[in-house]
Amino acid sequence: MEKSGSVDSVESLCSSTTTRSDRSSGTRVSDTELRSKGRAIEKVYKDTSKGELPLLPEELVQDSAKDVTYICPFIGPVRGSLTVTNYRLFFRCTDREPVFGLDLPLGVLSRVEKIGAATSRGDVSYGLACKDMRNLRFVHKEPEDSLKKSVFEVLMKFAFPVSNNMSLFAFEYKQVFPENGWRVYDPLAEYKRQGLPKESWRISKVNDRYELCDSYPAALVVPVTITDEELRRVSSFRAKGRIPVLSWIHPESQAAVVRASQPMVGQNGRRCKEDEKLLQAIMDANAQSHKMFIFDARPSVNAAANKMKGGGYESEDAYQNAELVFLDIHNIHVMRESLRKLKEVVYPNIEDSHWLSNLESTHWLEHIKLILAGSLRIADKVESGKTSVVVHCSDGWDRTPQLTSLALIMLDSHYRTIRGFQILLEKEWLSFGHRFQQRVGHGDKNHTDADRSPIFLQFIDCVWQMTRQFPAAFEFNEYFLLTILDHLYSCLFGTFLCNSEQQRLKEEVPKHTVSLWSFVNSQLEEFVNPLYVHYASHVLFPTVGIRHLQLWVTYYIRWNPRMRPQEPVHQRYKELLAKRAELQKRVEELQREAANRTASSTSERAGSPTRSITPVQTFV
Amino acid sequence: PTPGQTALPTYHGDLSPHPYLSPREIVVNEANFVRKCISAESCQDDLWGKLVCTNFKVSFITHNSLPRQCTHRLLGEHDIPLACVEQVVTVNDVKGKQKILGSNQKLKFNPTELILYCKDFRIIRFRFDEAGPESAKKVCLAIAHYSHPADPQLLFGFEYVGKRYHGSTACTRVVCSGERMNGIDPGGGMQTTLFDCSSDWDREIKRTGASEWRVCTINQGYFISPSLPEFFVVPVSLADQDLKQYACFFYSQRIPLWCWNHSSGSALVRMSNISDPQQQRKVEQRISSAITKSHPLRSDVFKSDLDKNLPNIQDIQAALLKLRQICVIDPFEESEEKWLSSLESSRWMEYVRTFLRHAVEVVYMLESRNVPVILLEKEDRDLSCVISCLVQLMCDPHCRSLHGFQGLIQKEWVMAGHRFLDRCNHLKKNDKEESPVFLLFLDCVWQLWNQYPAAFEFTEVYLTVLGDSMWVPIFSTFLFNCPRQRAENSRWDWSQQFSLKDQTLFNNPLYVGKIATCVQNGTVKTFTHRRSKKNYSSTLRGLPSALRNGSLGPNDTLARRNSLVLRLRSDLSQVREQQETPSERFIRDFFSRPVDLQGLLLPQLLPSHLSVWKLYFLRWVPEAQIPQGGPITAFHKLSVLTDEIDMLQNQLRQYKGAGGTPNNLHAEHSKMYFKATSTPHQPPAPPEYLSSSFPFSPVGNLCRPGILGSPLSKFLNGAKIWLSTETLANETI
């Protein structure tokens, strides 16, 4: 089921890839050279000046063109050559020293279009809109021969493989890593780690074949008192069959975080006895409280409007000991619009004089604030109120995972470690069916698709905000979060493909693609926050005021050349750690030496004259 | 015990029924059974005690103690120096009356409440429900009267300073040096240069290699200009006789002052306006040509008109008032909604950026164009102080050490005659003269610090405390308008205010650690980022993000200077040409190279890269506090590590025969506030009392008016709505 087992030794890894490169086309540089590191950047540049391209295993050059002009919004037009592979777009300037380049995975492209008609000289302008907060513009002379395809037509084909009935590059990429990231998350092990009490909760196999709910995982945790038959009834009452199931349980109070989708109440106020029983059972499973909170992520107006479409929210008559709270978080369309405005404000240039009010008018930070505030309320009810909570929005796959996973990060320090965070993503986002394919639109040229929305980006932004407030509480660094976002779009790894666990299984994604975690976990040191202090059972309550939220400039403004990426504190800390290790070694050496010397000096007190040179301890 | 400690016993604040009084401090009035309000929402945490007004401070004496914070030697946790009181407001909530009290005023009602608005953004409230109405009234009037001194002699600092130093100047230097932190002076055995004697200037000339400049003594005894220092530096080609002649043309006889020399030989000079328009050209020319003569390449002088390019002092004051309004006066949740746009309309951040940018322009002239620069300002006593300091901070790593920085302030603010007395409005006489120029400067420094934290020897706590020192009149540096008034009394002696332990909060572990790593073996060792054998990123990452969209490679700076590639091709006329000025190019060049923390530092000037100085402006706001979080948690971790390194080095020294008993010695002498534990491999968790406000605490320091007694619903709109009562209960102390 999984792709070729992990390889332990570096040697075997190198040899296996070199042989593969031998078979491939001539433009290929050897993989050993690719992987040579440290001075990677300069290396790449030197290679490119010779006209060579750093290629990944199974990456093949599809087309290239000389005499393309990249219209850089920061330094103006740059002439060079453009190469398109089945994975990336590579632009390298030819007419200037120093070397200048662009290197981006095709997955980040959301739109490629011709702008205007050809000029009298036959120049055509192309605009490339990217998912990662930038737009690129190229000017290129159309080929004389009308039969020959322009490099941009090739680009369009490979940028949107799904629309062209091709497979994503993730299915080609065959890099082998020492660790297999597809094994990071094991639901049973995770629920065991949480200390799931067997007397009140059970792991149901009712969704083993994804028949109860095709967007839910196979393993579902429900109260022991509810039968599978009752669950089936509940599933017809919850939108998309997404029934209330356990996400996390407090190790001491046993207050639970439960997630669901909206109840199908409709205009007539339909009720479902099994659903009511299920929520009562969830409440009863926690002896500490006789109350529970239902957090509806939506603004109350939206929740009410959903009744027209058959949805709605829990009425307090039907759910007697439950208190319903609306969290006022807007839907995917509002968030998409907000990010669009943000992109206008940050790219390419920032307007100096109205930066803050422009930023405010995007409402991006306001949305971040509401999401964090909602998560904080959930975490607080569970931790301080010892109350179980149910979280849902409409379908329970956008705002719900944002809220539950942020609340879980606040509540459980395990999720603040690198591997714990991977588990959290695998569980709350991937297994519970956040519709990554739809929201990101991997390889799909339909850029106006109303289902696209930066929900996951928003979540990562919230996590970043928390790492700013608690710089020592997270094991991972900023680069880890950036890497996740880069590969959310890159389509190099299989991790963020498809919409649900069921789809991923059907497409055999774990078998045919590499997991992002294979890459990450094979070089963990790159992603470690050196300031991390592990303190167990420590709950984080971030401050969600707008005063403490800031725009994540290293993500949103990173294309601006005036932006210097640096983490001086972390870097300095690493140097200090190295220094400490060195000193420790020397002290230990001297200690040993001194011990030997005292041992020997006691035996031959008369001593040799040489010892008087080293006065250490001799004056005693 | 050090001499400093015998002179000023540490304030303990415990159980003493009387206020701790400094020498010459006297109690003026007091009232018993006063309640100090602690939290905005209820009075259950209020503290009972005695409210005392002395000629130096407002003191509140109580048996209860507040959460731990940095303790001041002269001021208890509830004390406010009178100089820090901005406004005294008395309220009678039964009658619905309110009055702002000035000096020598009458009060027609019995106050039930006293609100003190402080210059450091605190708002402190006392209630007199149980106090005698007469004594309450009297203490309010006393506070109002004494916080509006009629003349400078009544500022307590004058008396205090007089007593402390009069006739004992001989020993003060000893006191200072004896108190040096942990024996190993970070500045290499130096202390803060005061620039009050000729030799200090000589050393500065030598240090900066300004060989064509000399110390001028014509102002000895302040015969030429009362606002200039007695000693200053001029081009060698200008004779004393000429200077005396020119002096009368300048605004208040302020002869142009040399500030500093760039290593290329270009000087930075500050100059006031020439009052006589007929002489203007001639005098200016003479001065300029003298400066040109002192330049190794005889380069022409560049004049930078600060009045034209920078906000004036009233603008700066207006900006701070607006900033204060949104930070501490407006209800939290209301200001929250429009925080960013209100922040923008306060213009404070814009001004911070304008000053930084102007300084960068000057740096460009010195560094890249290699020309001497004159900073022109009408009086040469406000804006030039900021710009000249910022330029030196960016160019000269010496100024980023603690003593170097204090010397810089001494040189460019104190000696150059910044009117602290007027700008602080200590006498509350002329509001038009009040302006937080120095605070704006500190904010600019903080921005630099925030972008390059490892380049500075000091911390942001130091910068904050330095800003607060303006309101503690003991610290005479900030009491006077010019060096003549200040005379002998100016000292940078932090042990007057803080214990040695608390002073370690000033030490930046990143910088201290740097010294520790460098000094070892006498060789400078750089630790390159250690990479593991295998790295898969190089290919996946592609080009580093900075290079991916148009910026240039790291080793290309020389090539670019004469590169022609920016020229547009004719067929691309529809593309807007990027008009990059040479100084923009200079900045871009700088950012395309790896930064050298011991070399030139330029700030990121994108508005998105400047932040609000939260520790200074938001430290008292309870809703804005991050419990157990904030940058201090990183500081804690770094401090502990630096301390471990220090400990190990001590051990090594011991083994090498330096002797002593380093382990005991270490505890006393550690440079770090947070120390290593005996089990170094188990880093201690940050203490629970840490918060983003540390070492300050919002508890009892910010009680906005209008919240007490208001309906509960109003509070429920507040930010803490997200936390349940259970959490709030745990949070309060």
Coordinates of N, CA and C in Angstrom, one line a residue, chain B residues 179-282:
Chain B
E179 N 30.9 50.1 41.0 CA 29.6 49.5 40.7 C 29.6 48.8 39.4
R180 N 30.6 48.8 38.7 CA 30.6 48.2 37.4 C 30.1 46.8 37.4
M181 N 29.3 46.5 36.5 CA 28.7 45.2 36.5 C 29.7 44.0 36.5
N182 N 29.7 43.2 37.4 CA 30.4 41.9 37.5 C 31.9 42.0 37.1
G183 N 32.4 43.2 37.4 CA 33.9 43.3 37.3 C 34.5 43.3 35.9
I184 N 33.9 42.6 35.0 CA 34.4 42.6 33.6 C 33.6 43.6 32.9
D185 N 34.2 44.7 32.6 CA 33.4 45.7 32.0 C 33.2 45.4 30.5
P186 N 31.9 45.4 30.1 CA 31.7 45.1 28.7 C 32.3 46.1 27.7
G187 N 32.4 47.3 28.1 CA 33.0 48.3 27.2 C 34.5 48.3 27.2
G188 N 35.1 47.2 27.7 CA 36.6 47.1 27.7 C 37.2 48.1 28.7
G189 N 36.6 48.1 29.9 CA 37.2 48.9 31.0 C 36.8 50.3 30.9
M190 N 35.9 50.6 30.0 CA 35.5 52.0 29.9 C 34.2 52.3 30.6
Q191 N 34.0 53.6 30.9 CA 32.7 53.9 31.4 C 32.2 55.0 30.5
T192 N 31.0 55.4 30.8 CA 30.3 56.4 29.9 C 31.1 57.7 29.8
T193 N 31.5 58.0 28.6 CA 32.2 59.3 28.4 C 31.2 60.4 28.5
L194 N 31.6 61.5 29.3 CA 30.6 62.5 29.5 C 30.8 63.7 28.5
F195 N 31.9 63.8 27.9 CA 32.2 64.9 27.0 C 32.2 66.2 27.6
D196 N 32.5 66.2 28.9 CA 32.5 67.5 29.6 C 33.9 68.0 29.8
C197 N 34.9 67.4 29.2 CA 36.3 67.9 29.3 C 37.0 67.7 28.0
S198 N 38.0 68.4 27.8 CA 38.7 68.5 26.6 C 39.2 67.1 26.2
S199 N 39.7 66.3 27.2 CA 40.3 65.0 26.8 C 39.3 64.0 26.3
D200 N 38.0 64.1 26.7 CA 37.0 63.2 26.2 C 36.8 63.5 24.7
W201 N 36.9 64.7 24.3 CA 36.7 65.1 22.9 C 38.0 64.6 22.1
D202 N 39.1 64.8 22.7 CA 40.4 64.4 22.1 C 40.3 62.9 21.8
R203 N 39.8 62.1 22.7 CA 39.7 60.7 22.5 C 38.8 60.3 21.4
E204 N 37.7 61.1 21.4 CA 36.7 60.8 20.3 C 37.3 61.2 18.9
I205 N 38.0 62.2 18.8 CA 38.7 62.6 17.6 C 39.6 61.5 17.2
K206 N 40.4 60.9 18.1 CA 41.3 59.9 17.8 C 40.6 58.6 17.4
R207 N 39.5 58.3 18.2 CA 38.8 57.1 17.9 C 38.2 57.1 16.5
T208 N 37.7 58.2 16.1 CA 37.1 58.3 14.7 C 38.1 58.7 13.7
G209 N 39.3 58.9 14.0 CA 40.3 59.2 13.0 C 40.1 60.6 12.4
A210 N 39.6 61.5 13.2 CA 39.3 62.9 12.6 C 40.5 63.8 12.8
S211 N 41.5 63.5 12.1 CA 42.8 64.2 12.4 C 42.8 65.6 12.0
E212 N 41.9 66.0 11.1 CA 41.9 67.4 10.7 C 40.9 68.3 11.5
W213 N 40.6 67.8 12.7 CA 39.7 68.5 13.6 C 40.4 68.7 15.0
R214 N 39.9 69.7 15.7 CA 40.6 70.0 17.0 C 39.6 70.4 18.0
V215 N 40.0 70.3 19.3 CA 39.1 70.7 20.3 C 39.2 72.2 20.5
C216 N 38.1 72.9 20.6 CA 38.1 74.3 20.8 C 37.6 74.7 22.2
T217 N 38.3 75.6 22.8 CA 38.0 75.9 24.2 C 37.5 77.3 24.4
I218 N 37.1 77.9 23.3 CA 36.7 79.3 23.5 C 35.4 79.5 24.3
N219 N 34.6 78.4 24.5 CA 33.4 78.6 25.3 C 33.6 78.2 26.7
Q220 N 34.9 78.1 27.2 CA 35.1 77.7 28.6 C 34.5 78.8 29.4
G221 N 33.8 78.4 30.5 CA 33.1 79.4 31.3 C 31.8 79.9 30.6
Y222 N 31.5 79.3 29.5 CA 30.2 79.6 28.7 C 30.2 81.1 28.3
F223 N 31.4 81.6 27.9 CA 31.5 83.0 27.6 C 30.9 83.3 26.2
I224 N 30.9 82.3 25.3 CA 30.4 82.5 24.0 C 28.9 82.2 23.9
S225 N 28.6 81.0 24.2 CA 27.2 80.6 24.2 C 26.8 79.8 25.4
P226 N 25.7 80.1 26.0 CA 25.3 79.4 27.2 C 24.8 78.0 26.9
S227 N 24.3 77.8 25.6 CA 23.7 76.5 25.3 C 24.7 75.5 24.7
L228 N 25.9 76.0 24.5 CA 26.9 75.1 23.9 C 27.8 74.5 25.1
P229 N 28.4 73.3 24.8 CA 29.3 72.8 25.8 C 30.5 73.6 25.9
E230 N 31.3 73.5 27.0 CA 32.5 74.3 27.2 C 33.5 73.9 26.2
F231 N 33.5 72.6 25.8 CA 34.5 72.1 24.8 C 33.8 71.5 23.7
F232 N 34.2 71.8 22.5 CA 33.6 71.2 21.3 C 34.7 71.1 20.2
V233 N 34.3 70.5 19.1 CA 35.3 70.2 18.1 C 35.0 71.0 16.8
V234 N 36.1 71.6 16.2 CA 36.0 72.4 15.0 C 37.0 72.0 14.0
P235 N 36.9 72.4 12.7 CA 38.0 72.1 11.8 C 39.2 72.8 12.1
V236 N 40.4 72.2 11.9 CA 41.7 72.8 12.3 C 41.9 74.1 11.6
S237 N 41.3 74.2 10.4 CA 41.5 75.5 9.6 C 40.8 76.7 10.2
L238 N 39.9 76.5 11.1 CA 39.2 77.6 11.7 C 39.9 78.0 13.0
A239 N 40.4 79.3 13.0 CA 41.1 79.8 14.2 C 40.0 80.2 15.3
D240 N 40.4 80.2 16.5 CA 39.5 80.7 17.6 C 39.0 82.1 17.3
Q241 N 39.9 82.9 16.8 CA 39.5 84.3 16.5 C 38.3 84.3 15.5
D242 N 38.4 83.5 14.4 CA 37.4 83.5 13.4 C 36.1 83.0 14.1
L243 N 36.2 82.0 14.9 CA 35.0 81.4 15.5 C 34.3 82.4 16.3
K244 N 35.1 83.1 17.1 CA 34.5 84.1 18.0 C 33.7 85.2 17.2
Q245 N 34.3 85.4 16.0 CA 33.7 86.4 15.1 C 32.4 85.9 14.5
Y246 N 32.4 84.6 14.1 CA 31.2 84.0 13.5 C 30.1 83.8 14.5
A247 N 30.5 83.5 15.7 CA 29.5 83.1 16.7 C 28.3 83.9 16.7
C248 N 28.5 85.2 16.6 CA 27.3 86.1 16.8 C 26.3 86.0 15.7
F249 N 26.7 85.4 14.5 CA 25.8 85.3 13.4 C 24.8 84.1 13.6
F250 N 25.2 83.2 14.5 CA 24.4 82.0 14.6 C 23.4 82.1 15.7
Y251 N 22.4 81.4 15.5 CA 21.3 81.3 16.5 C 21.8 81.1 17.9
S252 N 21.5 81.9 18.8 CA 22.1 81.9 20.2 C 23.6 81.5 20.2
Q253 N 24.3 82.1 19.3 CA 25.8 82.0 19.2 C 26.3 80.6 19.1
R254 N 25.4 79.7 18.5 CA 25.8 78.3 18.5 C 26.7 78.1 17.3
I255 N 28.0 78.0 17.5 CA 29.0 77.7 16.5 C 28.7 76.3 16.1
P256 N 28.8 76.0 14.8 CA 28.6 74.6 14.3 C 29.4 73.6 15.1
L257 N 28.8 72.4 15.4 CA 29.5 71.4 16.2 C 29.8 70.2 15.4
W258 N 31.0 69.7 15.6 CA 31.4 68.4 15.0 C 30.7 67.3 15.8
C259 N 30.1 66.3 15.1 CA 29.5 65.2 15.8 C 30.4 64.0 15.8
W260 N 30.9 63.7 14.6 CA 31.5 62.4 14.4 C 32.2 62.3 13.0
N261 N 33.1 61.4 12.9 CA 33.8 61.2 11.6 C 33.5 59.8 11.1
H262 N 33.1 59.7 9.8 CA 33.0 58.4 9.2 C 34.4 57.9 8.9
S263 N 34.5 56.6 8.9 CA 35.8 56.0 8.7 C 36.5 56.5 7.4
S264 N 35.7 56.9 6.4 CA 36.2 57.4 5.2 C 36.8 58.8 5.3
G265 N 36.5 59.5 6.5 CA 37.0 60.8 6.7 C 36.0 61.9 6.6
S266 N 34.8 61.5 6.2 CA 33.7 62.5 6.1 C 33.1 62.8 7.4
A267 N 33.0 64.1 7.7 CA 32.5 64.5 9.0 C 31.0 64.7 9.0
L268 N 30.5 64.5 10.2 CA 29.1 64.9 10.4 C 29.1 66.1 11.4
V269 N 28.4 67.1 10.9 CA 28.5 68.4 11.6 C 27.0 68.9 11.8
R270 N 26.8 69.5 12.9 CA 25.4 70.1 13.1 C 25.5 71.6 13.3
M271 N 24.6 72.3 12.7 CA 24.7 73.7 12.6 C 23.3 74.4 12.8
S272 N 23.3 75.5 13.5 CA 22.0 76.2 13.7 C 21.9 77.3 12.5
N273 N 20.8 77.9 12.4 CA 20.6 78.9 11.4 C 21.4 80.1 11.6
I274 N 21.7 80.8 10.5 CA 22.4 82.0 10.7 C 21.4 83.2 10.7
S275 N 21.3 83.9 11.7 CA 20.2 84.9 11.9 C 20.3 86.1 11.0
D276 N 21.5 86.5 10.6 CA 21.7 87.6 9.8 C 21.7 87.2 8.3
P277 N 20.6 87.5 7.6 CA 20.6 87.1 6.2 C 21.7 87.6 5.3
Q278 N 22.2 88.8 5.7 CA 23.3 89.4 4.9 C 24.6 88.7 5.0
Q279 N 24.8 88.2 6.2 CA 26.0 87.5 6.4 C 25.9 86.0 6.1
Q280 N 24.7 85.5 5.9 CA 24.5 84.1 5.8 C 25.4 83.4 4.8
R281 N 25.4 83.9 3.6 CA 26.2 83.3 2.5 C 27.6 83.2 2.9
K282 N 28.1 84.3 3.3 CA 29.6 84.4 3.6 C 30.0 83.4 4.7

